[in-house]
Coordinates of C-alpha atoms in Angstrom, one line a residue:
M1 CA 22.6 -54.1 23.3
I2 CA 22.6 -53.9 19.5
P3 CA 24.1 -57.1 17.9
P4 CA 27.3 -56.3 16.0
R5 CA 25.7 -57.4 12.7
Y6 CA 23.4 -54.4 12.9
Y7 CA 26.1 -51.8 13.5
S8 CA 26.5 -50.9 9.8
T9 CA 22.7 -50.6 9.4
C10 CA 22.5 -48.3 12.5
F11 CA 25.4 -46.2 11.3
L12 CA 23.8 -45.7 7.9
L13 CA 20.5 -44.8 9.6
F14 CA 22.3 -42.3 11.8
L15 CA 23.9 -40.7 8.7
L16 CA 20.5 -40.6 7.0
L17 CA 19.0 -38.8 9.9
L18 CA 21.9 -36.4 10.2
S19 CA 21.7 -35.6 6.5
T20 CA 18.0 -35.0 6.8
S21 CA 18.5 -32.7 9.8
L22 CA 21.2 -30.8 8.0
S23 CA 19.2 -30.5 4.9
Q24 CA 16.2 -29.1 6.8
S25 CA 18.4 -26.7 8.6
H26 CA 20.0 -25.5 5.3
R27 CA 16.5 -25.0 3.8
A28 CA 15.3 -23.0 6.8
A29 CA 18.4 -20.8 6.6
K30 CA 18.0 -20.3 2.9
K31 CA 14.3 -19.3 3.3
K32 CA 15.2 -16.8 6.0
R33 CA 18.0 -15.3 3.8
M34 CA 15.7 -15.1 0.8
R35 CA 12.9 -13.6 3.0
E36 CA 15.2 -10.7 4.0
K37 CA 16.3 -10.3 0.4
V38 CA 12.7 -9.8 -0.7
R39 CA 12.0 -7.5 2.2
N40 CA 15.0 -5.4 1.0
M41 CA 13.6 -5.4 -2.5
F42 CA 10.2 -4.2 -1.4
H43 CA 11.5 -1.4 0.7
H44 CA 13.9 -0.3 -2.0
A45 CA 10.9 0.1 -4.3
Y46 CA 8.6 1.5 -1.7
D47 CA 11.0 4.0 -0.2
N48 CA 11.9 5.3 -3.6
Y49 CA 8.2 5.7 -4.5
M50 CA 7.6 7.6 -1.2
T51 CA 10.7 9.8 -1.8
H52 CA 10.3 10.6 -5.5
A53 CA 6.6 10.0 -6.5
F54 CA 4.2 10.1 -3.5
P55 CA 1.3 11.0 -3.5
H56 CA 1.1 10.4 -7.2
D57 CA 0.2 7.1 -8.6
E58 CA 3.5 5.3 -9.6
L59 CA 7.2 5.8 -9.7
K60 CA 9.4 6.4 -12.7
P61 CA 12.6 4.8 -11.3
L62 CA 15.1 5.8 -14.0
T63 CA 14.3 9.5 -13.8
K64 CA 13.1 9.5 -10.2
T65 CA 9.9 11.2 -11.0
F66 CA 6.2 10.2 -11.0
T67 CA 3.3 9.2 -13.3
D68 CA -0.4 9.4 -12.6
S69 CA -1.1 6.3 -14.7
L70 CA -4.5 5.4 -13.2
V71 CA -6.5 8.4 -14.4
E72 CA -7.6 10.2 -17.5
L73 CA -9.1 13.6 -17.0
G74 CA -12.5 14.6 -18.4
N75 CA -13.7 12.9 -21.6
L76 CA -10.4 12.6 -23.4
K77 CA -6.9 11.8 -22.2
L78 CA -5.1 15.1 -21.6
E79 CA -1.4 15.7 -22.2
R80 CA -0.9 16.9 -18.6
L81 CA -2.9 17.0 -15.4
P82 CA -4.3 20.2 -13.8
Q83 CA -2.0 21.9 -11.3
D84 CA -4.3 21.1 -8.4
Y85 CA -4.3 17.4 -9.0
N86 CA -1.9 15.6 -6.6
G87 CA -2.6 11.9 -7.5
S88 CA -4.4 9.1 -5.8
A89 CA -1.5 7.7 -3.8
L90 CA -2.0 4.5 -5.7
S91 CA 1.2 2.8 -4.9
L92 CA 0.8 3.6 -1.2
I93 CA -2.7 2.0 -1.2
E94 CA -1.4 -1.0 -3.1
S95 CA 1.5 -1.4 -0.5
L96 CA -0.6 -1.4 2.7
S97 CA -1.1 -5.1 3.1
S98 CA 2.4 -5.8 1.9
L99 CA 3.7 -3.6 4.7
V100 CA 1.7 -5.6 7.3
I101 CA 2.8 -9.0 5.9
M102 CA 6.5 -7.8 6.1
G103 CA 6.1 -6.6 9.6
N104 CA 6.3 -2.8 9.0
N105 CA 3.4 -1.8 11.2
T106 CA 4.7 1.7 11.7
E107 CA 4.7 2.5 8.0
F108 CA 1.3 0.9 7.7
E109 CA -0.1 3.2 10.4
K110 CA 1.5 6.3 8.8
G111 CA -0.2 5.3 5.5
V112 CA -3.6 4.8 7.0
R113 CA -3.3 8.2 8.8
W114 CA -2.3 10.0 5.6
L115 CA -5.1 8.4 3.5
S116 CA -7.6 9.2 6.2
E117 CA -6.7 12.9 6.2
N118 CA -5.9 13.6 2.6
L119 CA -7.3 11.2 0.1
T120 CA -10.4 12.3 -1.9
F121 CA -12.2 10.9 -4.9
D122 CA -14.1 14.1 -5.7
V123 CA -11.9 14.7 -8.8
D124 CA -12.5 15.2 -12.5
A125 CA -10.8 12.0 -13.3
R126 CA -11.8 9.4 -15.9
I127 CA -10.7 6.1 -14.6
N128 CA -10.8 2.5 -15.7
L129 CA -13.5 0.8 -13.6
F130 CA -11.7 -2.6 -13.5
E131 CA -8.3 -1.3 -12.6
C132 CA -9.6 1.2 -10.0
N133 CA -11.7 -1.6 -8.4
I134 CA -8.9 -4.2 -8.0
R135 CA -6.2 -1.7 -7.1
V136 CA -7.9 1.1 -5.1
L137 CA -11.1 -0.3 -3.8
G138 CA -9.5 -3.7 -3.1
G139 CA -6.6 -2.1 -1.4
L140 CA -8.8 0.0 0.8
V141 CA -11.1 -2.8 1.7
S142 CA -8.2 -5.1 2.6
A143 CA -6.4 -2.5 4.6
H144 CA -9.6 -1.7 6.5
L145 CA -10.0 -5.3 7.5
L146 CA -6.4 -5.5 8.6
A147 CA -6.6 -2.2 10.5
S148 CA -9.9 -3.2 12.3
D149 CA -8.5 -6.6 13.3
S150 CA -7.8 -6.1 17.0
S151 CA -5.7 -9.3 17.2
K152 CA -3.1 -7.7 14.9
N153 CA -2.8 -4.5 17.0
L154 CA -1.5 -2.6 13.9
L155 CA -2.6 0.9 15.0
K156 CA -1.5 2.6 18.2
G157 CA -4.4 5.1 18.3
S158 CA -8.1 4.5 17.7
Y159 CA -9.2 3.6 14.2
K160 CA -12.7 4.9 13.2
N161 CA -13.2 3.1 9.9
Q162 CA -11.8 5.9 7.8
L163 CA -10.6 3.5 5.1
L164 CA -14.0 1.9 4.9
G165 CA -15.5 5.4 4.5
L166 CA -13.2 6.0 1.6
A167 CA -14.0 2.7 0.1
E168 CA -17.7 3.3 0.3
D169 CA -17.3 6.8 -1.3
L170 CA -15.4 5.2 -4.2
G171 CA -18.0 2.4 -4.5
K172 CA -20.8 4.9 -4.8
R173 CA -18.9 6.7 -7.6
F174 CA -18.7 3.3 -9.5
L175 CA -22.5 2.8 -9.5
P176 CA -23.4 5.0 -12.5
A177 CA -21.2 2.7 -14.7
F178 CA -23.8 0.0 -14.2
N179 CA -26.7 2.0 -15.6
T180 CA -26.8 0.2 -19.0
P181 CA -29.5 -1.8 -20.8
T182 CA -27.7 -5.0 -19.9
G183 CA -26.4 -4.2 -16.4
L184 CA -22.9 -4.7 -17.7
P185 CA -20.8 -1.8 -16.6
Y186 CA -18.9 0.8 -18.7
A187 CA -15.2 0.3 -18.7
W188 CA -14.5 4.0 -18.0
I189 CA -16.2 6.4 -15.6
N190 CA -15.5 9.9 -14.4
L191 CA -15.2 9.9 -10.6
K192 CA -16.9 13.3 -10.4
Y193 CA -19.3 13.4 -13.2
G194 CA -20.2 9.7 -13.9
V195 CA -20.4 8.3 -17.4
M196 CA -19.2 10.8 -19.9
E197 CA -21.0 11.7 -23.1
N198 CA -20.1 9.4 -26.0
E199 CA -18.3 7.0 -23.7
T200 CA -17.1 3.8 -25.3
T201 CA -19.4 0.8 -24.8
E202 CA -16.6 -1.7 -25.3
T203 CA -15.3 -3.6 -22.3
S204 CA -13.5 -6.9 -21.5
T205 CA -14.8 -10.0 -19.8
S206 CA -12.6 -9.4 -16.9
G207 CA -13.8 -5.8 -16.8
C208 CA -17.4 -6.7 -16.0
G209 CA -16.9 -10.2 -14.5
S210 CA -14.2 -9.4 -11.9
L211 CA -15.9 -7.0 -9.5
I212 CA -17.6 -9.4 -7.1
L213 CA -14.9 -9.9 -4.5
E214 CA -14.3 -6.2 -3.7
M215 CA -17.9 -5.0 -4.1
G216 CA -19.3 -8.0 -2.4
A217 CA -17.0 -7.4 0.6
L218 CA -18.0 -3.7 0.6
S219 CA -21.7 -4.6 0.8
I220 CA -21.0 -7.0 3.8
M221 CA -19.0 -4.4 5.7
T222 CA -21.3 -1.4 5.0
G223 CA -24.6 -3.3 5.2
D224 CA -25.6 -1.8 1.9
P225 CA -26.4 -4.6 -0.7
I226 CA -26.2 -2.3 -3.7
Y227 CA -22.6 -2.9 -4.4
E228 CA -22.8 -6.7 -4.5
S229 CA -26.2 -6.5 -6.3
V230 CA -24.8 -4.6 -9.3
A231 CA -21.6 -6.7 -9.5
L232 CA -23.6 -9.9 -9.3
R233 CA -26.1 -8.7 -11.9
A234 CA -23.3 -8.0 -14.3
L235 CA -21.7 -11.4 -13.6
R236 CA -24.9 -13.2 -14.2
K237 CA -25.5 -11.4 -17.4
L238 CA -22.0 -12.2 -18.6
W239 CA -22.6 -15.9 -17.6
S240 CA -25.8 -15.9 -19.8
M241 CA -23.6 -14.9 -22.8
Q242 CA -21.5 -18.1 -22.8
S243 CA -21.4 -20.1 -26.0
S244 CA -22.8 -23.6 -26.5
L245 CA -19.3 -24.8 -25.6
K246 CA -19.5 -22.9 -22.3
L247 CA -16.7 -20.5 -23.4
F248 CA -16.4 -16.7 -23.2
G249 CA -14.9 -14.2 -25.6
T250 CA -12.6 -11.4 -24.7
T251 CA -14.4 -8.1 -25.4
L252 CA -18.1 -7.2 -25.6
D253 CA -20.5 -4.3 -25.9
V254 CA -22.2 -3.2 -22.7
S255 CA -25.2 -1.7 -24.5
T256 CA -26.1 -4.5 -26.8
G257 CA -24.7 -7.5 -24.8
K258 CA -23.0 -8.8 -28.0
W259 CA -19.5 -10.2 -28.3
I260 CA -17.0 -8.1 -30.1
E261 CA -14.0 -10.5 -29.9
H262 CA -14.8 -14.2 -30.0
S263 CA -11.3 -15.5 -29.4
A264 CA -11.3 -17.0 -26.0
G265 CA -8.5 -18.1 -23.6
I266 CA -7.3 -17.8 -20.0
G267 CA -5.0 -14.8 -20.5
A268 CA -5.5 -11.0 -20.9
G269 CA -9.1 -9.8 -20.9
V270 CA -10.6 -12.9 -19.3
D271 CA -8.2 -14.3 -16.7
S272 CA -9.6 -12.8 -13.5
F273 CA -13.1 -13.7 -14.5
Y274 CA -12.3 -17.4 -13.9
E275 CA -10.3 -16.5 -10.8
Y276 CA -13.2 -14.6 -9.2
L277 CA -15.8 -17.4 -9.8
L278 CA -13.8 -19.7 -7.6
K279 CA -12.6 -17.2 -5.1
A280 CA -16.1 -15.7 -4.6
H281 CA -17.3 -19.3 -3.7
I282 CA -14.5 -19.6 -1.1
L283 CA -15.0 -16.1 0.3
F284 CA -18.9 -15.9 0.3
G285 CA -19.8 -19.6 0.3
K286 CA -22.5 -19.5 -2.3
E287 CA -23.0 -22.6 -4.3
D288 CA -23.8 -20.7 -7.5
Y289 CA -20.3 -19.5 -7.8
W290 CA -18.9 -23.0 -7.5
R291 CA -21.3 -24.3 -10.2
M292 CA -20.3 -21.6 -12.6
F293 CA -16.6 -22.1 -11.9
H294 CA -16.7 -25.9 -12.3
S295 CA -18.6 -25.6 -15.6
A296 CA -16.2 -23.0 -16.9
Y297 CA -13.1 -24.9 -15.7
V298 CA -14.1 -28.1 -17.4
A299 CA -14.7 -26.2 -20.6
V300 CA -11.2 -24.6 -20.4
Q301 CA -9.6 -28.0 -19.8
K302 CA -11.5 -29.5 -22.7
H303 CA -11.0 -26.8 -25.4
F304 CA -7.9 -24.8 -24.5
R305 CA -5.5 -27.3 -23.0
H306 CA -2.8 -28.8 -25.2
G307 CA -0.4 -30.8 -23.0
P308 CA 1.0 -28.3 -20.4
W309 CA 0.0 -25.3 -22.5
Y310 CA -3.3 -23.4 -23.0
H311 CA -4.0 -22.0 -26.5
E312 CA -6.8 -19.6 -27.4
A313 CA -9.8 -20.8 -29.4
D314 CA -13.0 -19.5 -31.0
M315 CA -15.7 -19.5 -28.3
R316 CA -18.3 -20.6 -30.9
T317 CA -16.4 -23.5 -32.5
G318 CA -13.6 -24.4 -30.2
R319 CA -11.1 -24.2 -33.1
A320 CA -7.7 -22.9 -32.0
T321 CA -7.0 -19.2 -32.9
Y322 CA -3.7 -18.3 -31.3
W323 CA -1.0 -20.6 -30.1
Q324 CA 0.8 -18.4 -27.6
L325 CA 2.0 -18.2 -24.1
T326 CA 1.2 -14.9 -22.3
S327 CA 2.7 -13.9 -19.0
L328 CA -0.8 -13.3 -17.5
Q329 CA -1.6 -17.0 -18.1
A330 CA 1.0 -17.9 -15.4
F331 CA -1.7 -17.3 -12.7
W332 CA -3.6 -20.4 -13.9
P333 CA -1.4 -23.0 -12.0
G334 CA -2.0 -21.1 -8.8
L335 CA -5.8 -21.2 -9.4
Q336 CA -5.6 -25.0 -10.0
V337 CA -3.9 -25.5 -6.7
L338 CA -6.9 -24.0 -4.9
I339 CA -9.1 -26.8 -6.4
G340 CA -6.5 -29.5 -5.8
D341 CA -5.6 -30.1 -9.5
I342 CA -1.9 -30.2 -8.5
S343 CA -0.6 -32.4 -11.3
A344 CA -1.9 -30.1 -14.0
A345 CA -0.7 -27.0 -12.1
N346 CA 2.8 -28.4 -11.7
S347 CA 2.9 -29.4 -15.4
S348 CA 2.1 -25.9 -16.7
H349 CA 4.2 -24.1 -14.1
R350 CA 7.3 -26.0 -15.2
E351 CA 6.8 -24.8 -18.8
F352 CA 6.6 -21.2 -17.6
F353 CA 9.8 -21.9 -15.6
H354 CA 11.6 -23.1 -18.7
V355 CA 10.6 -19.9 -20.6
W356 CA 11.7 -17.8 -17.7
K357 CA 15.1 -19.6 -17.6
Q358 CA 15.5 -19.2 -21.3
F359 CA 15.1 -15.4 -21.3
G360 CA 16.0 -14.5 -17.7
V361 CA 12.4 -13.2 -17.1
L362 CA 9.0 -14.0 -18.5
P363 CA 8.2 -12.2 -21.8
E364 CA 4.7 -10.8 -22.3
R365 CA 4.0 -13.0 -25.2
Y366 CA 5.7 -16.1 -26.6
L367 CA 4.5 -17.8 -29.9
L368 CA 4.2 -21.5 -29.2
D369 CA 3.7 -22.5 -32.8
H370 CA 6.9 -20.7 -33.9
Q371 CA 8.9 -21.2 -30.7
M372 CA 9.8 -17.5 -30.7
L373 CA 9.1 -14.2 -29.0
H374 CA 6.2 -12.1 -30.2
P375 CA 7.9 -9.4 -32.4
T376 CA 6.5 -6.4 -30.5
E377 CA 5.4 -7.7 -27.1
K378 CA 8.9 -8.6 -25.8
Y379 CA 8.6 -6.7 -22.5
Y380 CA 8.4 -7.8 -18.9
P381 CA 6.7 -5.2 -16.6
L382 CA 7.6 -7.0 -13.4
R383 CA 4.4 -9.1 -13.4
P384 CA 3.6 -11.2 -10.4
E385 CA 1.7 -14.2 -11.9
F386 CA 4.6 -16.6 -12.1
A387 CA 5.7 -15.8 -8.5
E388 CA 2.1 -16.2 -7.4
S389 CA 1.8 -19.7 -8.8
T390 CA 5.2 -20.7 -7.4
F391 CA 4.0 -19.6 -3.9
Y392 CA 0.7 -21.6 -4.2
L393 CA 2.5 -24.7 -5.5
Y394 CA 5.0 -24.6 -2.6
Q395 CA 2.2 -24.3 -0.2
A396 CA 0.5 -27.3 -1.7
T397 CA 3.5 -29.6 -2.0
K398 CA 6.3 -28.3 0.2
D399 CA 8.6 -29.4 -2.6
P400 CA 11.9 -27.4 -2.1
W401 CA 12.3 -27.1 -5.8
Y402 CA 9.8 -24.2 -5.7
I403 CA 12.1 -22.4 -3.2
E404 CA 14.8 -22.7 -5.9
V405 CA 12.4 -21.2 -8.4
G406 CA 11.7 -18.4 -6.1
E407 CA 15.4 -17.7 -5.6
L408 CA 15.8 -17.6 -9.4
I409 CA 13.0 -15.0 -9.7
V410 CA 14.5 -12.9 -6.9
N411 CA 18.0 -13.0 -8.4
S412 CA 16.7 -12.1 -11.9
L413 CA 14.7 -9.1 -10.6
N414 CA 17.8 -7.8 -8.8
L415 CA 20.1 -8.5 -11.7
Y416 CA 18.0 -7.0 -14.5
A417 CA 15.4 -4.6 -13.0
R418 CA 16.9 -3.1 -9.9
V419 CA 18.2 0.5 -10.4
E420 CA 19.2 3.3 -7.9
G421 CA 15.7 4.7 -8.0
G422 CA 13.7 1.5 -7.6
F423 CA 12.8 -1.4 -9.9
A424 CA 12.3 -0.6 -13.6
S425 CA 10.2 -2.6 -16.1
I426 CA 12.1 -4.4 -18.8
K427 CA 11.2 -3.1 -22.3
D428 CA 12.9 -5.9 -24.3
V429 CA 13.8 -9.3 -22.8
T430 CA 16.4 -9.9 -25.5
T431 CA 18.5 -6.9 -24.6
M432 CA 17.2 -6.2 -21.1
Q433 CA 16.7 -2.6 -22.1
L434 CA 14.8 -0.9 -19.2
E435 CA 11.6 1.2 -19.2
D436 CA 11.0 4.0 -16.8
H437 CA 8.0 2.6 -14.9
Q438 CA 7.6 0.8 -11.6
H439 CA 4.0 -0.6 -11.6
S440 CA 2.1 -0.5 -8.4
F441 CA 1.5 -4.3 -8.7
F442 CA 5.2 -4.9 -8.1
L443 CA 4.6 -3.6 -4.5
A444 CA 1.1 -5.2 -4.2
E445 CA 1.8 -8.6 -5.6
T446 CA 5.3 -9.5 -6.9
C447 CA 7.1 -8.7 -3.7
K448 CA 4.3 -10.0 -1.6
Y449 CA 4.1 -13.5 -3.2
L450 CA 7.8 -13.8 -3.1
Y451 CA 7.9 -12.9 0.6
L452 CA 5.1 -15.3 1.4
L453 CA 6.9 -18.1 -0.5
F454 CA 9.8 -17.8 2.0
D455 CA 7.8 -16.8 5.1
D456 CA 4.0 -17.6 5.3
S457 CA 3.7 -16.7 9.0
F458 CA 1.1 -14.1 8.0
M459 CA -1.3 -17.0 7.2
L460 CA -0.9 -19.0 10.4
E461 CA -3.9 -17.5 12.2
N462 CA -6.3 -16.9 9.3
N463 CA -7.2 -18.3 6.0
Y464 CA -7.2 -15.6 3.3
V465 CA -8.4 -15.2 -0.3
F466 CA -6.0 -13.0 -2.3
T467 CA -7.7 -10.8 -4.9
T468 CA -6.4 -10.6 -8.4
E469 CA -4.3 -7.7 -7.2
G470 CA -2.9 -9.6 -4.3
H471 CA -5.0 -7.9 -1.5
P472 CA -5.8 -10.4 1.3
L473 CA -9.4 -10.8 2.4
P474 CA -10.0 -13.1 5.4
V475 CA -12.2 -16.1 5.0
L476 CA -14.8 -15.6 7.8
S477 CA -17.6 -17.8 8.9
T478 CA -19.9 -14.8 9.3
W479 CA -19.6 -14.2 5.5
H480 CA -20.8 -17.7 4.8
E481 CA -24.3 -17.6 6.2
E482 CA -25.9 -19.2 3.2
L483 CA -23.5 -22.2 3.1
P484 CA -25.0 -25.5 4.3
E485 CA -23.4 -26.6 7.5
A486 CA -22.5 -30.1 6.1
Y487 CA -20.5 -28.3 3.3
I488 CA -18.1 -26.5 5.6
P489 CA -14.7 -28.2 6.2
T490 CA -13.2 -27.9 9.7
N491 CA -10.2 -25.8 8.6
W492 CA -11.9 -22.8 7.0
T493 CA -12.7 -20.5 9.9
N494 CA -10.3 -18.1 11.7
L495 CA -10.4 -20.1 14.9
K496 CA -7.0 -20.1 16.7
R497 CA -5.6 -23.6 17.1
P498 CA -2.2 -24.7 18.5
N499 CA 0.7 -25.5 16.2
R500 CA -1.3 -24.6 13.1
A501 CA 0.5 -24.6 9.8
S502 CA -0.4 -22.4 6.8
A503 CA -3.6 -22.7 5.0
M504 CA -2.6 -25.2 2.3
S505 CA 0.6 -26.6 3.7
L506 CA 0.0 -30.3 3.4
Q507 CA -1.8 -30.9 0.1
V508 CA -1.1 -33.6 -2.4
C509 CA 2.4 -33.8 -4.0
P510 CA 2.8 -34.0 -7.8
A511 CA 2.4 -37.5 -9.2
M512 CA 5.5 -39.6 -9.6
T513 CA 6.4 -40.9 -13.0
L514 CA 9.1 -43.3 -14.2
D515 CA 11.5 -42.3 -17.0
S516 CA 9.5 -44.7 -19.2
G517 CA 6.4 -42.7 -18.5
Q518 CA 4.8 -45.4 -16.3
H519 CA 2.8 -43.9 -13.4
I520 CA 3.6 -45.1 -9.9
E521 CA 0.7 -45.8 -7.6
S522 CA 1.0 -47.2 -4.1
A523 CA -1.0 -50.1 -2.7
C524 CA -2.6 -47.9 0.0
H525 CA -4.5 -45.9 -2.6
I526 CA -8.3 -45.6 -2.0
P527 CA -10.0 -43.6 -4.8
D528 CA -12.3 -40.7 -4.0
V529 CA -16.1 -41.4 -4.3
R530 CA -16.4 -39.2 -7.3
R531 CA -14.2 -39.4 -10.4
D532 CA -14.1 -35.5 -10.6
Y533 CA -12.8 -35.4 -7.0
K534 CA -15.7 -33.2 -5.9
C535 CA -17.0 -33.7 -2.4
L536 CA -19.4 -32.5 0.1
T537 CA -17.9 -34.1 3.2
D538 CA -14.6 -35.8 4.2
E539 CA -16.4 -39.2 3.7
D540 CA -16.4 -38.6 0.0
C541 CA -12.6 -38.6 -0.1
G542 CA -10.2 -41.6 -0.1
V543 CA -6.5 -42.2 0.7
D544 CA -3.8 -40.4 -1.2
A545 CA -1.7 -42.6 -3.5
I546 CA 1.6 -40.8 -2.9
T547 CA 1.6 -40.1 0.9
C548 CA -0.9 -42.8 2.1
R549 CA -2.6 -40.0 4.1
R550 CA -6.4 -39.7 4.4
R551 CA -7.7 -37.0 2.0
S552 CA -10.3 -34.5 3.1
C553 CA -12.8 -32.1 1.6
S554 CA -11.6 -28.6 0.9
M555 CA -13.5 -25.3 1.2
A556 CA -13.7 -25.3 -2.6
G557 CA -15.3 -28.7 -2.6
Y558 CA -12.4 -30.9 -3.9
C559 CA -10.7 -33.8 -2.2
G560 CA -7.0 -33.3 -1.3
L561 CA -4.6 -33.4 1.6
W562 CA -6.1 -30.3 3.2
L563 CA -5.8 -31.1 6.9
F564 CA -2.7 -29.9 8.6
L565 CA -3.2 -30.0 12.3

């Protein structure tokens, strides 16, 4: 029997439990509703592409026609394509993993069959190496891994590695681009004839430093080391070009190995370079990638960070050059989540959120020093980076606020960008004037990350690294042969375990701060062994200050709340 004096306490406890249960039920219902809303968005965009633009590259949703945006023909860009050119089915390739994640296995199988029977790269097409690598090669490699995974049972008939054959053919056509005095690849190459006469020698840091995931994976799957070799040679050459401050410029010359643009940052022209250093370490397990990323990350935090923002600076002096927010920078919080720097990630993400809320979407460029839009770059081409970071932060914290952010993004896209023929880019965020272009990355990334935010069941059985174009590559122990055994956390393989949550579902929450600015720290806190939070084993990690849970060592070598069994 409960003494009468405790009745009120028990009643309040009952109400609290009831409220918590109802709140959890409400959140689950909202996530399910939002998941279906995103699925509808994806199929509206995908179905219109297949109806009005396939097999060409991308859809023009306002006029319900197509554009072959990936290619340039011959040595110069022509006004029109030859009559026998039918496109590369770019948006189909980009959609394959999204179809799997959203459970449309039938359409995935149809796409695989069509590509196997019809796609060819023996065309007189001048393509951008970086874009073709992350979109086409990455899409094919990822889809091959999904198609050949017998546990997923995606294909009814036999699969004979046709997508891998296409990927290898494309990889071979990339190789002439690396025949330079420095090993840094040309930015442009003709798929049929190689490097054209008088081809430009200018390229970006991302263009020659963001090839290792796709080409490294291709080498592992084909057994031919050449693809990883040329990509790694280019990466190491680029690394040797860092300034004394360990910073990298934006553009360079592949023949001379000299920098052209010395202004450095984390946005356009360099963003995926940082991303691939960390993700290559996670995917391939080589310590060199981690050492490079850690050095580069510390330099970025030291020279670019200004509160929650990241400005650009001269790579030689560290002096600020441009105080501006660019939409591509919104990937950075997601990258910070992967190394456990949750507080910094949350801080920057909330600033991007405020800009999104101010304009309804995220403008391409916002001048921080003038608190105004860039006068000419006022567009929003349905970019995924803000949704991507929102997904990662929700995975890390389970803070329902990020679900609210995702709902805001979905509602904005439907309100401003959805048209009868698909989803149109926004030409001017001040007027919401539309542009007749549905980029393939809307299918490959934007819809995918929003869907995963509300339903991460795809990641229950495997850990994945997502490429810069959102193509999932499984983290497999067989790809980590050179990683010391003591450095491998227990949760990084694809072993099936009961009741397993998603790959990052219980990491550390953002730090709590009082209105006065005073930081709250609990009495249970035990610091990590190293001040930089780096670790080799779980013994290097302490007890989290917020949750009082034991921290563990992540696959990236940082302490955090990574265990989720």
